[in-house]
Coordinates of C-alpha atoms in Angstrom, one line a residue:
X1 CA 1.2 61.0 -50.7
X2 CA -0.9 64.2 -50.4
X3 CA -2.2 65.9 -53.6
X4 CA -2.6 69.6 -53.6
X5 CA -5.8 71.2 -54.3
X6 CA -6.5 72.6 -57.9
X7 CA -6.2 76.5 -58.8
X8 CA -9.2 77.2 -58.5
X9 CA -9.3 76.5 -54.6
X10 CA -9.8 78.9 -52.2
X11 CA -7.4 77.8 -49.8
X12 CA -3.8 80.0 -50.2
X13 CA 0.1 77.9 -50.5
X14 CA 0.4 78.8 -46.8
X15 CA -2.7 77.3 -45.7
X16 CA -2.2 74.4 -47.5
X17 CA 1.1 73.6 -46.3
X18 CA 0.7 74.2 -43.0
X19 CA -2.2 71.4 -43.1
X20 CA 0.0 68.6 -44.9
X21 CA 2.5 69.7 -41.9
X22 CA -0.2 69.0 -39.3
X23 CA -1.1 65.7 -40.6
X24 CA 1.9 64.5 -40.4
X25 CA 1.9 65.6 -37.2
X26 CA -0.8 63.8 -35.9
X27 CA 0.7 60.5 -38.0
X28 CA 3.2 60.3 -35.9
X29 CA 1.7 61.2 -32.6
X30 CA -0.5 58.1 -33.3
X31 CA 2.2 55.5 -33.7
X32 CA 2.8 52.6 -30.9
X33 CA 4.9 53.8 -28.7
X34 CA 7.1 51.8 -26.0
X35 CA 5.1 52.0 -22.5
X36 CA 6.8 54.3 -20.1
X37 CA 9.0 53.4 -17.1
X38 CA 6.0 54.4 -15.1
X39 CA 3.3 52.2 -16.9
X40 CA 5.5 49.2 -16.6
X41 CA 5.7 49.6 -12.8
X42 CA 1.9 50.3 -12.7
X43 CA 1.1 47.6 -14.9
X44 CA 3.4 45.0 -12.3
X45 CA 1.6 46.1 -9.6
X46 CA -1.6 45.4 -10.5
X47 CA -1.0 42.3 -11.8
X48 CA 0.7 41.3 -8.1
X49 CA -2.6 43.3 -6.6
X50 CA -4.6 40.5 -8.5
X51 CA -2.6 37.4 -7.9
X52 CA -2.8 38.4 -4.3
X53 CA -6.2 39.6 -3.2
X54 CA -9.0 38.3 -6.1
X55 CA -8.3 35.0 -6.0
X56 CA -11.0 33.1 -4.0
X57 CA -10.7 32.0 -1.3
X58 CA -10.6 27.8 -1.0
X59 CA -14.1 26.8 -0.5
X60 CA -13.0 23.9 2.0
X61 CA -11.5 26.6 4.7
X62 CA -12.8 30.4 3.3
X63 CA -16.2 31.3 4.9
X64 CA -19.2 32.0 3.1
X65 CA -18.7 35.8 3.0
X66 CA -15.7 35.3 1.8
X67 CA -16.5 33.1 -1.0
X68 CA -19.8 35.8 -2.3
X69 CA -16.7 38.2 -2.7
X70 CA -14.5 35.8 -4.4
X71 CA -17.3 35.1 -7.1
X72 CA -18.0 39.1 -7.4
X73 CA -14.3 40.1 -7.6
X74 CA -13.8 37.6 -10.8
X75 CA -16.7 38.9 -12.5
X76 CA -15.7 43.0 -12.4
X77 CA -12.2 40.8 -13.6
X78 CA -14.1 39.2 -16.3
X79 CA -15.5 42.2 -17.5
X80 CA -12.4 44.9 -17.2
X81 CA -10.5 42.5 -19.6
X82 CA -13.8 42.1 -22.5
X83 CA -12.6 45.2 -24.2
X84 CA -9.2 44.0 -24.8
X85 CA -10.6 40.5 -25.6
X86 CA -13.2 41.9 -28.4
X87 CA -10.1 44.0 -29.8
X88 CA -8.1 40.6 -30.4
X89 CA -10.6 38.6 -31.4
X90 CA -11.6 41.0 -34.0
X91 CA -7.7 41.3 -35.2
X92 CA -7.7 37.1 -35.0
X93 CA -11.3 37.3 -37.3
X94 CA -9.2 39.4 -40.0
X95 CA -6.0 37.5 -39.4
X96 CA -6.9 34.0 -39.5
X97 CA -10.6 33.1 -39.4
X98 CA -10.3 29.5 -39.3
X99 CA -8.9 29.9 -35.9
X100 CA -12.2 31.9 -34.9
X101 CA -14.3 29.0 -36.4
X102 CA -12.7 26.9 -33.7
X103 CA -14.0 29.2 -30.7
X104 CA -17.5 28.5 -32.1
X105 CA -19.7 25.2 -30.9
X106 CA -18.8 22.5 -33.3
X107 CA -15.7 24.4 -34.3
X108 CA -12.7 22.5 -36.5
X109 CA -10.2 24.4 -34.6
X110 CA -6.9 22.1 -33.3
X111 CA -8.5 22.4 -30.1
X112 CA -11.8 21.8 -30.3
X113 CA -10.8 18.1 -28.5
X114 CA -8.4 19.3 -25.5
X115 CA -8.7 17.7 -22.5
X116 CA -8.8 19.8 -19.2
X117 CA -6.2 18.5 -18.1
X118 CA -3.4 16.2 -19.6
X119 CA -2.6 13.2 -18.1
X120 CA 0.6 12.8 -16.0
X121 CA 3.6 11.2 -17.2
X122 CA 4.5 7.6 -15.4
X123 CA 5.9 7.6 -11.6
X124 CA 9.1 6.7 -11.6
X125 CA 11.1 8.0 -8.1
X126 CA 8.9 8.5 -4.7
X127 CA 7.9 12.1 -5.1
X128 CA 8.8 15.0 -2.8
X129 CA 5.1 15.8 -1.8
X130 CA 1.7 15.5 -1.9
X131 CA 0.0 16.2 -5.2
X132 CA -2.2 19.9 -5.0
X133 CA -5.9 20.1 -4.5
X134 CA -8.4 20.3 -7.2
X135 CA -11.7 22.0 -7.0
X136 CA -14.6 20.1 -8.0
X137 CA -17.2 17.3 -6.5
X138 CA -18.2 13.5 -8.1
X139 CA -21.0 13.0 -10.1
X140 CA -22.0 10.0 -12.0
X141 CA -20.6 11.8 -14.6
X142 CA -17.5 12.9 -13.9
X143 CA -16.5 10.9 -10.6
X144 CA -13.2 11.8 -10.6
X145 CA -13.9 15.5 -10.4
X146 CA -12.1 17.0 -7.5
X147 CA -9.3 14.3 -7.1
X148 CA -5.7 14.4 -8.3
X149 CA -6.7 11.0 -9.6
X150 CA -8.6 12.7 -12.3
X151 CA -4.6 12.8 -14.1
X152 CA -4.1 9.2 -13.6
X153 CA -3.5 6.6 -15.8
X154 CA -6.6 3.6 -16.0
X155 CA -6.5 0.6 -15.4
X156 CA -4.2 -2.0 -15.9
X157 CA -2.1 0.3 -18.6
X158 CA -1.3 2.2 -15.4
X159 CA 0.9 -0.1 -14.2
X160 CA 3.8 0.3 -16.5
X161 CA 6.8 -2.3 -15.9
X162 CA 10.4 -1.3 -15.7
X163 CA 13.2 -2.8 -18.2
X164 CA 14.1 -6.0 -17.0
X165 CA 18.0 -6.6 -16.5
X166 CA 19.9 -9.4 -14.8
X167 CA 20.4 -8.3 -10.8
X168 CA 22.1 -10.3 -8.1
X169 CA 22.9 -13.1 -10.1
X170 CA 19.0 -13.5 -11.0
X171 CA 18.7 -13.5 -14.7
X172 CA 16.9 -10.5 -17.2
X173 CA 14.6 -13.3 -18.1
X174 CA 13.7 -14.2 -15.1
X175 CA 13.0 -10.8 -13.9
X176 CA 11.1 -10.0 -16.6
X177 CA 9.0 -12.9 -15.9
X178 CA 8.5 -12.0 -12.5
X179 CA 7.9 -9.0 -13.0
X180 CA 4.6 -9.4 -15.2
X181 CA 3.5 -11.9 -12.6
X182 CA 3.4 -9.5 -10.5
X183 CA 1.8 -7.3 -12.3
X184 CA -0.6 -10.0 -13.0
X185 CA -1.5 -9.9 -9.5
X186 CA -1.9 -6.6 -8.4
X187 CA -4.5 -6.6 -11.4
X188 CA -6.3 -9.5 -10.6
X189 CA -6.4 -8.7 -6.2
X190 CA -7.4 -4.9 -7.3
X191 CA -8.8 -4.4 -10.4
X192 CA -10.9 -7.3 -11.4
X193 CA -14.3 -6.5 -11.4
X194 CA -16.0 -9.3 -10.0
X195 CA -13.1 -9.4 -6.9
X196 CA -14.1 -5.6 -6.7
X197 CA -18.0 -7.0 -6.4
X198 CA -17.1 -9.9 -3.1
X199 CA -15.9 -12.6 -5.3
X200 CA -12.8 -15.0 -4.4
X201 CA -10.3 -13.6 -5.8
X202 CA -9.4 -17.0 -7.6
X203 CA -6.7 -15.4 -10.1
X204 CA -4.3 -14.3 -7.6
X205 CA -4.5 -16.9 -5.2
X206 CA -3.1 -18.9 -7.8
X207 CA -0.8 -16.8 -8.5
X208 CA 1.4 -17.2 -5.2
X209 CA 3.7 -19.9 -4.9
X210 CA 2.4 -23.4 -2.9
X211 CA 5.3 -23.1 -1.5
X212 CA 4.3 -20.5 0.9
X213 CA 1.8 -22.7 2.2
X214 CA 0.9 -21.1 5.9
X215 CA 1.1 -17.7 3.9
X216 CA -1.9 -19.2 1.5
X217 CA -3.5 -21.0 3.7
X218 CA -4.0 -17.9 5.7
X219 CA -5.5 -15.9 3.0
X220 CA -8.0 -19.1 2.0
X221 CA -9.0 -18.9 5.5
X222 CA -9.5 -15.2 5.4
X223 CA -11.9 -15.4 2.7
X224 CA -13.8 -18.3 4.0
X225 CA -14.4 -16.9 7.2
X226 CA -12.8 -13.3 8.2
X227 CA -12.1 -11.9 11.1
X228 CA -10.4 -8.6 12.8
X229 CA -7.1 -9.9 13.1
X230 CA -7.5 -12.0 9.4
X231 CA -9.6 -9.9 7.3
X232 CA -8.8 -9.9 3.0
X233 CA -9.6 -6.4 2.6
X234 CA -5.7 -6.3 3.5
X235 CA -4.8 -8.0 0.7
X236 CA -7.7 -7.8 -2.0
X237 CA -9.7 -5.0 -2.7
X238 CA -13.5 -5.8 -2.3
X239 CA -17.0 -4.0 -1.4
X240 CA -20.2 -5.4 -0.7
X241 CA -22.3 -5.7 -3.9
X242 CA -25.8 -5.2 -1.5
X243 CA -24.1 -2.2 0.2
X244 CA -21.8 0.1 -3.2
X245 CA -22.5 0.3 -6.5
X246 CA -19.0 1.0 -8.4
X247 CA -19.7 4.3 -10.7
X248 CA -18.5 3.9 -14.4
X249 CA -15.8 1.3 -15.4
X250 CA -12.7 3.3 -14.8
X251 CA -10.4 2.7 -11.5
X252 CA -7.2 5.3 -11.6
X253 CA -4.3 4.1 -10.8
X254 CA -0.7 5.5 -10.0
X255 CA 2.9 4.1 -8.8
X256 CA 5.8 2.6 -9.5
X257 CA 7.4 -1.2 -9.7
X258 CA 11.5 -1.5 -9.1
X259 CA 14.2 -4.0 -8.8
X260 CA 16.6 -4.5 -6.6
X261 CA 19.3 -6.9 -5.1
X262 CA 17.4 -9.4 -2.5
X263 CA 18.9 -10.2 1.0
X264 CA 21.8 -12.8 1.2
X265 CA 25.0 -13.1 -1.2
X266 CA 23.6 -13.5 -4.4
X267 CA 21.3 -15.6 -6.1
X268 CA 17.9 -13.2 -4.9
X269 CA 16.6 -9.9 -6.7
X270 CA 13.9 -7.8 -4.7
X271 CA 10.6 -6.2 -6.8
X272 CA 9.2 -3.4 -5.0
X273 CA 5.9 -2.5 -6.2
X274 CA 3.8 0.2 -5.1
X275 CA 0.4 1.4 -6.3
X276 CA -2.8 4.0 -5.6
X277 CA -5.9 3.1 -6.9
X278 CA -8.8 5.1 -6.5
X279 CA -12.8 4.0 -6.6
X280 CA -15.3 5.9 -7.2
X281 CA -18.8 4.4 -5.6
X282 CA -22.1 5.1 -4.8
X283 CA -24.8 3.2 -3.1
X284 CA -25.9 0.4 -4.5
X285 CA -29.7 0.9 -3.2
X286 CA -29.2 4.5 -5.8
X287 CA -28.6 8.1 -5.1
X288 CA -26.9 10.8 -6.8
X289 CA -24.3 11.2 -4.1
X290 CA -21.0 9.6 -5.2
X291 CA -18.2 9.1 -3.0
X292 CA -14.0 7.4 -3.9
X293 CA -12.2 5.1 -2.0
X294 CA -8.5 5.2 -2.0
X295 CA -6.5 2.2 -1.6
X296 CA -2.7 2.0 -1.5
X297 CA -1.0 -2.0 -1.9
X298 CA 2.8 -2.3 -1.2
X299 CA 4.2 -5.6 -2.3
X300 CA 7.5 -7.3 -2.3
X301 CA 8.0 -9.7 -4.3
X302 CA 11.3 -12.4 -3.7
X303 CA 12.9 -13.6 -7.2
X304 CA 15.4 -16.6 -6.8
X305 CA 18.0 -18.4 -9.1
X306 CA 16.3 -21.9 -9.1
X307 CA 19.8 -23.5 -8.9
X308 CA 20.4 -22.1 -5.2
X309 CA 16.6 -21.4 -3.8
X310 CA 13.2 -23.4 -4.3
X311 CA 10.6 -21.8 -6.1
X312 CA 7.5 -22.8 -8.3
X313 CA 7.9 -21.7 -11.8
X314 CA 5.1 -19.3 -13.2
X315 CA 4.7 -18.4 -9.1
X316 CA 5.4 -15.3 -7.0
X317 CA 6.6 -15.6 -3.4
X318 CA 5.2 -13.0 -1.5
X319 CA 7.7 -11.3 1.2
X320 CA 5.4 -8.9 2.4
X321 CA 2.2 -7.3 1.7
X322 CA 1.1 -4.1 3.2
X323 CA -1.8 -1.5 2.9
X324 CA -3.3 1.4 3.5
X325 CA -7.9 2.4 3.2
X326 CA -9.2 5.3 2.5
X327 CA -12.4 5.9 3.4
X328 CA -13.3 2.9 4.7
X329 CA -16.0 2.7 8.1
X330 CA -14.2 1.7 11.0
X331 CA -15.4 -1.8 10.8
X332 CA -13.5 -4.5 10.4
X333 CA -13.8 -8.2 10.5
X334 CA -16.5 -9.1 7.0
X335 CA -14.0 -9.0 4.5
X336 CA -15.1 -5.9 2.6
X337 CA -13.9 -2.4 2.6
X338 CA -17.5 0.0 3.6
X339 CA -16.6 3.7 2.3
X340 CA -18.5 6.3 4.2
X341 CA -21.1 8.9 2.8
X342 CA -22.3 12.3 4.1
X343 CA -25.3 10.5 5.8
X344 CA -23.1 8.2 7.6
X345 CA -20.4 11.2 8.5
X346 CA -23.3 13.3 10.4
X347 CA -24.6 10.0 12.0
X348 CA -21.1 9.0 13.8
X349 CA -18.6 11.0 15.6
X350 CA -15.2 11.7 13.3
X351 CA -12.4 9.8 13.9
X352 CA -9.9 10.1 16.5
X353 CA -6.7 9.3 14.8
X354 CA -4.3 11.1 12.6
X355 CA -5.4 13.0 9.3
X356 CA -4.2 11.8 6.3
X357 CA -3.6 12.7 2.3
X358 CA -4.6 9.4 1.2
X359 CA -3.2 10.7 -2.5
X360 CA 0.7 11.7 -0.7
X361 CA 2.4 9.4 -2.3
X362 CA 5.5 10.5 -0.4
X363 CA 5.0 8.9 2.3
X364 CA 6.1 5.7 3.4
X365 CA 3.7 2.7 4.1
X366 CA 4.2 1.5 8.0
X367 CA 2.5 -2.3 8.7
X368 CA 0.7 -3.9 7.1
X369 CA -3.2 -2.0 8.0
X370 CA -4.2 -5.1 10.4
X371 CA -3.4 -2.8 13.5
X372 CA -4.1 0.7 12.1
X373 CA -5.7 3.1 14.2
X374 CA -8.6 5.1 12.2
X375 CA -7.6 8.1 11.4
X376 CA -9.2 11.2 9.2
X377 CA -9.0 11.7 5.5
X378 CA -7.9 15.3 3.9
X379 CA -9.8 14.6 1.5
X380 CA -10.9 12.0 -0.9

C-alpha cells in the first residue's frame, strides 16, 4: 500500500493521485505475460534453424572447412544462451544453494558421480539395427572411447543366462546345467586372460564332450600346429603376446543365450548363444596409439535326455561353432588374431571385400570365418 505524503507537501491531491495511478500502471505492464502467437512460431523456427544447420558436421565424412564452421557455429551458440544461463543460475543460488554447490569441483550435489553414459539394459531379441556412432578416439585411458561398446556390460557378468525351463522333454535342471556350461565356455575360449595372451586354452577344451572325438581332436591339432584351413582363432580368441599388448583389464561384451526345442521328436533342446566382445590393444613393443578388436562367437550347443542320447555329464556337445574378426590382418594360418594399426593401414592396400559394422548385431552370422573373404570395417 502507498502512503500519502504529509500536509506540508508541496505536491497538490491531483498530483498525487495521478502518480499512485501510474504506478500501478507500470505494475501491471511488468507482469509475465503469455508469449504471443507470433513469438511461439519464431521461437519454433529457430530452434528447427538450429537442429538443422549448426550441428557439425561428422568428422569421419564432413571436410575440414566444414568442421572449422561447425566448431565456430557452437561457440556464438554457447554464448547467445550465457545470459539466460547466469539468470537461472542466479534464481537456482537463491532457490536452493546446495544444488549450486554441486556444479562446483568437489561438489556434494546427487550428480557429482554420473556416468556419461548409462549402461544398456541386457540383449534379449536380435535388434532391428546397428547401434549409432559415437564420437571419440582410444586412449590408454579411456579405450573404449568412440565405440558403442563403451555401454556394454564387462566381462563375464555380461553374459547373463536365461530362466531355465524343461523343453522338448529335456528337463529345467538339465538346462540349467547346460546352460552355465556353456557359459563356462564362452568365458574360458574368450575372456581368459592368459588364452587372450597365446596360451592353450585348457579350460574349454575340457569342457567339450569326449564324445565328439574328431570334433576335439581337430581343435588339439589346431593348436599344436595351425594352419589356413585349421586355424583356433575360429574358435578361441588369442593375440600374440610379442606382437599386442591388451590395454586395461576390461573386455565388453554383449548378446544373448536362448533355448529351444532340438532336431528330432523329443528328447533334444537347442542353446543358441551369441556374443560380441570387444578388445582394446596396443602394441606390445609401446606407443600411445590404441586400437579394438571385435570378435563375434555363435555357438550351438545340443542338450539330450540321457535315457534316449549319449552324452558325458558335466560336458557340452558342440553342434556348431561360428565366427566373425574384426580387425584382424589378412593373415591366417599362426593361430592368432593380428589387429591392424594406422602404420600398417598406410603400408597395405585396403581390403577388397565387403564393408562391415562389426558392432550390427542384426545381422546374421553366415559360416563359420574359415572361408571368409576380407572385407572392410566401418569402424572399430
Amino acid at each position: 500500500m502507498t502512503d500519502k505524503p504529509s500536509e506540508g507537501a508541496s505536491i497538490s491531491d491531483e498530483e498525487w493521485e495521478k502518480f499512485v495511478r501510474d504506478a500501478e500502471s507500470d505494475r501491471a505492464s511488468a507482469a509475465p505475460k503469455e508469449p504471443s502467437a507470433r513469438a511461439r512460431m519464431v521461437t519454433e523456427r529457430l530452434r528447427r534453424q538450429d537442429a538443422r544447420g549448426e550441428l557439425p558436421a561428422g568428422w569421419r565424412t564432413g571436410p575440414a572447412w566444414q568442421e572449422m564452421n561447425g566448431r565456430s557455429v557452437r561457440r556464438r551458440k554457447v554464448w547467445s544462451a550465457l545470459g539466460v544461463l547466469l539468470a537461472v543460475a542466479v534464481a537456482v543460488i537463491a532457490l536452493k544453494p546446495s544444488a549450486a554447490l554441486s556444479w562446483l569441483p568437489g561438489g556434494s550435489g546427487a550428480d557429482a558421480d554420473t556416468p556419461s553414459a548409462s549402461p544398456l539394459e541386457g540383449e534379449t531379441t536380435r535388434p532391428s539395427g546397428a547401434p549409432a556412432d559415437v564420437a571419440g578416439q582410444p586412449t590408454r585411458k579411456q579405450p573404449f572411447a568412440g565405440s558403442p561398446a563403451e555401454r556394454w556390460a564387462t566381462g563375464a557378468d555380461a553374459i547373463e543366462l536365461p530362466k531355465a525351463k524343461a523343453v522338448s522333454g529335456v528337463s529345467a535342471a538339465r538346462i540349467e546345467n547346460a546352460l552355465r556350461l556353456t557359459k563356462e565356455f564362452l568365458v574360458a575360449a574368450n575372456l581368459d586372460r592368459d588364452v587372450l595372451y597365446g596360451a592353450e586354452p585348457k579350460q574349454a577344451l575340457a569342457l567339450l564332450d569326449p564324445l565328439s572325438k574328431e570334433y576335439v581332436d581337430k581343435l588339439r591339432a589346431a593348436l599344436r600346429r595351425p594352419s589356413v584351413t585349421n586355424d583356433p582363432k575360429w574358435n578361441f580368441t588369442r593375440f600374440d603376446p610379442d606382437e599386442i599388448e591388451l590395454v586395461g583389464t576390461e573386455v565388453k561384451v554383449r548378446g544373448r543365450m536362448t533355448v529351444e526345442p532340438g532336431e528330432g521328436k523329443g528328447g533334444r533342446a537347442l542353446i543358441r548363444a551369441d556374443y560380441t566382445f570387444v578388445y582394446p590393444v596396443a602394441k606390445a613393443a609401446g606407443g600411445e596409439e590404441v586400437t579394438r578388436t571385435i570378435v563375434r562367437r555363435a555357438v550351438q550347443v545340443d542338450v539330450v535326455d540321457p535315457a534316449k542320447y549319449q552324452a558325458t555329464e558335466g560336458r557340452i556337445w558342440l553342434l556348431d561353432h561360428s565366427s566373425e574378426i574384426g580387425n584382424d590382418a589378412c593373415r591366417q594360418g599362426d593361430g592368432f588374431i593380428h589387429p591392424r594399426f594406422r602404420a600398417d593401414l598406410y603400408a597395405s592396400p585396403e581390403p577388397s571385400g565387403d564393408v562391415v559394422d562389426p558392432y550390427d548385431r542384426s545381422r546374421g552370422l553366415e559360416g563359420s570365418g574359415t572361408d571368409s573373404d576380407c572385407g572392410t570395417l566401418s569402424r572399430t
